[in-house]
């Protein structure tokens, strides 16, 4: 089997796996993508992953699908992105179809309800792990602006109740201004 065919089969399998076993939203996909694409396969760097996660979040559509497309593209070009997208959509489609077909059975089954509650705790742990990893990457940059954004964004949302979209827009504008100022100083 050719090397590129092996890569495409791997992309299909890994994205099916990630999509099938990551419950709780798009951000839960990031640690799984890190494990398979960065740590095991070395398709891209940790910094590339953070950048792709930011793009996936800001682009329209589901974060998990956007991130799988970006990871597939980075690993194997346009065909890799297509394979990754299709593989990321199949498990939720099958699961939602099954749940909707047997909704009354699922909602009344105490074992399934207990499993779903347990999954909530696992999702919370994965989110905390992701936040710690992202913060450590930001702190490694040794940028006062980026480091200050972490607690200030938390305070703005959690304490002051400012909408997350406004916080993101403000942070983006600050970073753009910082880049423009640095370019102005180097000229």
mmCIF file of C-alpha atoms in Angstrom:
data_model
loop_
_atom_site.group_PDB
_atom_site.id
_atom_site.type_symbol
_atom_site.label_atom_id
_atom_site.label_comp_id
_atom_site.label_asym_id
_atom_site.label_seq_id
_atom_site.Cartn_x
_atom_site.Cartn_y
_atom_site.Cartn_z
ATOM 1 C CA UNK A 1 0.000 0.000 0.000
ATOM 2 C CA UNK A 2 1.362 3.407 -0.925
ATOM 3 C CA UNK A 3 2.353 5.811 1.859
ATOM 4 C CA UNK A 4 -0.333 8.365 0.897
ATOM 5 C CA UNK A 5 -3.050 5.677 0.902
ATOM 6 C CA UNK A 6 -1.956 4.621 4.390
ATOM 7 C CA UNK A 7 -2.200 8.245 5.510
ATOM 8 C CA UNK A 8 -5.724 8.591 4.089
ATOM 9 C CA UNK A 9 -6.849 5.361 5.779
ATOM 10 C CA UNK A 10 -5.284 6.576 9.035
ATOM 11 C CA UNK A 11 -7.070 9.938 8.706
ATOM 12 C CA UNK A 12 -10.390 8.174 8.159
ATOM 13 C CA UNK A 13 -9.893 5.851 11.126
ATOM 14 C CA UNK A 14 -8.573 8.450 13.563
ATOM 15 C CA UNK A 15 -11.270 10.994 12.724
ATOM 16 C CA UNK A 16 -14.000 8.351 13.028
ATOM 17 C CA UNK A 17 -12.553 7.424 16.427
ATOM 18 C CA UNK A 18 -12.208 11.022 17.636
ATOM 19 C CA UNK A 19 -15.696 11.936 16.488
ATOM 20 C CA UNK A 20 -17.279 8.824 17.976
ATOM 21 C CA UNK A 21 -15.689 9.156 21.408
ATOM 22 C CA UNK A 22 -15.591 12.891 22.122
ATOM 23 C CA UNK A 23 -18.750 14.062 23.823
ATOM 24 C CA UNK A 24 -19.264 17.582 25.099
ATOM 25 C CA UNK A 25 -18.588 19.936 22.241
ATOM 26 C CA UNK A 26 -15.851 21.064 19.934
ATOM 27 C CA UNK A 27 -13.204 21.913 22.513
ATOM 28 C CA UNK A 28 -13.098 18.325 23.693
ATOM 29 C CA UNK A 29 -11.756 17.370 20.265
ATOM 30 C CA UNK A 30 -8.590 19.453 20.769
ATOM 31 C CA UNK A 31 -6.882 17.106 23.301
ATOM 32 C CA UNK A 32 -7.711 14.129 21.074
ATOM 33 C CA UNK A 33 -6.304 15.861 17.994
ATOM 34 C CA UNK A 34 -3.217 16.721 20.060
ATOM 35 C CA UNK A 35 -2.771 13.108 21.074
ATOM 36 C CA UNK A 36 -3.115 11.605 17.594
ATOM 37 C CA UNK A 37 -1.853 14.322 15.218
ATOM 38 C CA UNK A 38 0.808 16.026 17.366
ATOM 39 C CA UNK A 39 2.092 13.460 19.876
ATOM 40 C CA UNK A 40 1.761 10.202 17.933
ATOM 41 C CA UNK A 41 1.958 11.075 14.233
ATOM 42 C CA UNK A 42 3.841 14.426 14.398
ATOM 43 C CA UNK A 43 1.742 15.897 11.557
ATOM 44 C CA UNK A 44 2.103 19.400 13.019
ATOM 45 C CA UNK A 45 3.274 21.226 16.138
ATOM 46 C CA UNK A 46 1.487 22.175 19.335
ATOM 47 C CA UNK A 47 1.536 25.817 18.215
ATOM 48 C CA UNK A 48 -0.036 24.839 14.881
ATOM 49 C CA UNK A 49 -2.795 23.095 16.833
ATOM 50 C CA UNK A 50 -3.501 26.190 18.936
ATOM 51 C CA UNK A 51 -3.675 28.296 15.776
ATOM 52 C CA UNK A 52 -5.962 25.777 14.081
ATOM 53 C CA UNK A 53 -8.215 25.650 17.160
ATOM 54 C CA UNK A 54 -8.525 29.445 17.056
ATOM 55 C CA UNK A 55 -9.414 29.361 13.359
ATOM 56 C CA UNK A 56 -11.862 26.476 13.886
ATOM 57 C CA UNK A 57 -13.575 28.457 16.626
ATOM 58 C CA UNK A 58 -13.868 31.654 14.631
ATOM 59 C CA UNK A 59 -15.021 30.014 11.376
ATOM 60 C CA UNK A 60 -18.718 29.268 10.855
ATOM 61 C CA UNK A 61 -19.827 25.735 11.665
ATOM 62 C CA UNK A 62 -19.043 23.185 14.323
ATOM 63 C CA UNK A 63 -15.627 23.540 15.918
ATOM 64 C CA UNK A 64 -15.041 19.784 15.823
ATOM 65 C CA UNK A 65 -15.706 19.586 12.076
ATOM 66 C CA UNK A 66 -13.653 22.706 11.342
ATOM 67 C CA UNK A 67 -10.713 21.430 13.389
ATOM 68 C CA UNK A 68 -10.820 17.989 11.784
ATOM 69 C CA UNK A 69 -10.809 19.639 8.344
ATOM 70 C CA UNK A 70 -7.833 21.825 9.259
ATOM 71 C CA UNK A 71 -5.934 18.891 10.782
ATOM 72 C CA UNK A 72 -6.675 16.737 7.730
ATOM 73 C CA UNK A 73 -5.566 19.528 5.416
ATOM 74 C CA UNK A 74 -2.339 20.074 7.359
ATOM 75 C CA UNK A 75 -1.626 16.322 7.311
ATOM 76 C CA UNK A 76 -2.636 15.444 3.731
ATOM 77 C CA UNK A 77 -3.879 18.441 1.758
ATOM 78 C CA UNK A 78 -7.345 18.897 0.264
ATOM 79 C CA UNK A 79 -8.163 15.190 0.059
ATOM 80 C CA UNK A 80 -7.088 14.807 3.695
ATOM 81 C CA UNK A 81 -9.437 17.640 4.685
ATOM 82 C CA UNK A 82 -12.323 16.024 2.788
ATOM 83 C CA UNK A 83 -11.717 12.595 4.323
ATOM 84 C CA UNK A 84 -11.416 14.120 7.805
ATOM 85 C CA UNK A 85 -14.663 16.084 7.424
ATOM 86 C CA UNK A 86 -16.624 13.080 6.223
ATOM 87 C CA UNK A 87 -15.186 10.911 8.993
ATOM 88 C CA UNK A 88 -16.002 13.565 11.611
ATOM 89 C CA UNK A 89 -19.640 13.812 10.498
ATOM 90 C CA UNK A 90 -20.492 10.091 10.284
ATOM 91 C CA UNK A 91 -20.455 9.121 14.019
ATOM 92 C CA UNK A 92 -22.655 12.005 15.258
ATOM 93 C CA UNK A 93 -25.051 11.399 12.379
ATOM 94 C CA UNK A 94 -25.381 7.710 13.256
ATOM 95 C CA UNK A 95 -25.616 8.377 17.015
ATOM 96 C CA UNK A 96 -28.252 11.122 16.678
ATOM 97 C CA UNK A 97 -30.274 8.962 14.288
ATOM 98 C CA UNK A 98 -30.230 6.061 16.764
ATOM 99 C CA UNK A 99 -31.040 8.278 19.748
ATOM 100 C CA UNK A 100 -33.943 9.954 17.970
ATOM 101 C CA UNK A 101 -35.318 6.598 16.813
ATOM 102 C CA UNK A 102 -35.216 5.168 20.339
ATOM 103 C CA UNK A 103 -35.592 8.386 22.372
ATOM 104 C CA UNK A 104 -38.312 7.101 24.707
ATOM 105 C CA UNK A 105 -36.308 3.965 25.500
ATOM 106 C CA UNK A 106 -33.093 5.943 26.154
ATOM 107 C CA UNK A 107 -34.647 8.656 28.319
ATOM 108 C CA UNK A 108 -36.379 6.146 30.598
ATOM 109 C CA UNK A 109 -33.341 3.867 31.027
ATOM 110 C CA UNK A 110 -31.573 4.700 34.308
ATOM 111 C CA UNK A 111 -28.312 3.089 33.170
ATOM 112 C CA UNK A 112 -28.101 5.303 30.072
ATOM 113 C CA UNK A 113 -28.975 8.384 32.130
ATOM 114 C CA UNK A 114 -26.196 7.467 34.612
ATOM 115 C CA UNK A 115 -23.682 6.933 31.773
ATOM 116 C CA UNK A 116 -24.524 10.366 30.363
ATOM 117 C CA UNK A 117 -24.017 11.958 33.798
ATOM 118 C CA UNK A 118 -20.632 10.265 34.066
ATOM 119 C CA UNK A 119 -19.695 11.581 30.633
ATOM 120 C CA UNK A 120 -20.425 15.123 31.854
ATOM 121 C CA UNK A 121 -17.707 14.734 34.508
ATOM 122 C CA UNK A 122 -15.245 13.392 31.938
ATOM 123 C CA UNK A 123 -15.962 16.315 29.614
ATOM 124 C CA UNK A 124 -15.320 18.773 32.449
ATOM 125 C CA UNK A 125 -11.942 17.150 33.164
ATOM 126 C CA UNK A 126 -10.957 17.294 29.481
ATOM 127 C CA UNK A 127 -11.920 20.973 29.304
ATOM 128 C CA UNK A 128 -9.803 21.808 32.357
ATOM 129 C CA UNK A 129 -6.864 19.929 30.800
ATOM 130 C CA UNK A 130 -7.306 21.860 27.548
ATOM 131 C CA UNK A 131 -7.444 25.206 29.363
ATOM 132 C CA UNK A 132 -4.274 24.421 31.299
ATOM 133 C CA UNK A 133 -2.447 23.392 28.109
ATOM 134 C CA UNK A 134 -3.574 26.482 26.195
ATOM 135 C CA UNK A 135 -2.632 28.802 29.065
ATOM 136 C CA UNK A 136 0.813 27.225 29.365
ATOM 137 C CA UNK A 137 1.395 27.743 25.626
ATOM 138 C CA UNK A 138 0.373 31.396 25.949
ATOM 139 C CA UNK A 139 2.602 31.915 28.985
ATOM 140 C CA UNK A 140 5.567 30.350 27.127
ATOM 141 C CA UNK A 141 5.347 33.204 24.601
ATOM 142 C CA UNK A 142 6.369 35.573 27.433
ATOM 143 C CA UNK A 143 4.056 38.284 26.101
ATOM 144 C CA UNK A 144 2.636 40.602 28.744
ATOM 145 C CA UNK A 145 -0.400 41.365 26.567
ATOM 146 C CA UNK A 146 -1.250 37.723 25.901
ATOM 147 C CA UNK A 147 -0.601 36.717 29.511
ATOM 148 C CA UNK A 148 -2.815 39.532 30.806
ATOM 149 C CA UNK A 149 -5.625 38.516 28.452
ATOM 150 C CA UNK A 150 -6.125 35.217 30.292
ATOM 151 C CA UNK A 151 -7.283 36.567 33.690
ATOM 152 C CA UNK A 152 -8.851 39.706 32.203
ATOM 153 C CA UNK A 153 -10.978 37.666 29.799
ATOM 154 C CA UNK A 154 -12.072 35.414 32.646
ATOM 155 C CA UNK A 155 -13.006 38.407 34.815
ATOM 156 C CA UNK A 156 -14.812 40.106 31.915
ATOM 157 C CA UNK A 157 -16.973 37.054 31.267
ATOM 158 C CA UNK A 158 -17.361 35.347 34.626
ATOM 159 C CA UNK A 159 -17.615 38.371 36.920
ATOM 160 C CA UNK A 160 -18.766 41.205 34.649
ATOM 161 C CA UNK A 161 -20.933 39.007 32.416
ATOM 162 C CA UNK A 162 -19.599 40.413 29.127
ATOM 163 C CA UNK A 163 -20.504 38.318 26.086
ATOM 164 C CA UNK A 164 -17.723 35.970 24.951
ATOM 165 C CA UNK A 165 -18.030 37.136 21.331
ATOM 166 C CA UNK A 166 -17.289 40.716 22.417
ATOM 167 C CA UNK A 167 -14.315 39.564 24.478
ATOM 168 C CA UNK A 168 -12.943 37.607 21.496
ATOM 169 C CA UNK A 169 -13.437 40.579 19.184
ATOM 170 C CA UNK A 170 -11.680 42.910 21.639
ATOM 171 C CA UNK A 171 -8.764 40.467 22.100
ATOM 172 C CA UNK A 172 -8.421 40.082 18.322
ATOM 173 C CA UNK A 173 -8.333 43.847 17.887
ATOM 174 C CA UNK A 174 -5.687 44.184 20.603
ATOM 175 C CA UNK A 175 -3.513 41.542 18.940
ATOM 176 C CA UNK A 176 -3.906 43.219 15.541
ATOM 177 C CA UNK A 177 -2.885 46.543 17.070
ATOM 178 C CA UNK A 178 0.123 44.898 18.707
ATOM 179 C CA UNK A 179 1.250 43.407 15.383
ATOM 180 C CA UNK A 180 0.769 46.741 13.584
ATOM 181 C CA UNK A 181 2.757 48.559 16.282
ATOM 182 C CA UNK A 182 5.603 46.033 16.034
ATOM 183 C CA UNK A 183 5.651 46.367 12.236
ATOM 184 C CA UNK A 184 5.731 50.146 12.575
ATOM 185 C CA UNK A 185 8.739 49.976 14.914
ATOM 186 C CA UNK A 186 10.729 47.691 12.585
ATOM 187 C CA UNK A 187 10.333 50.004 9.570
#
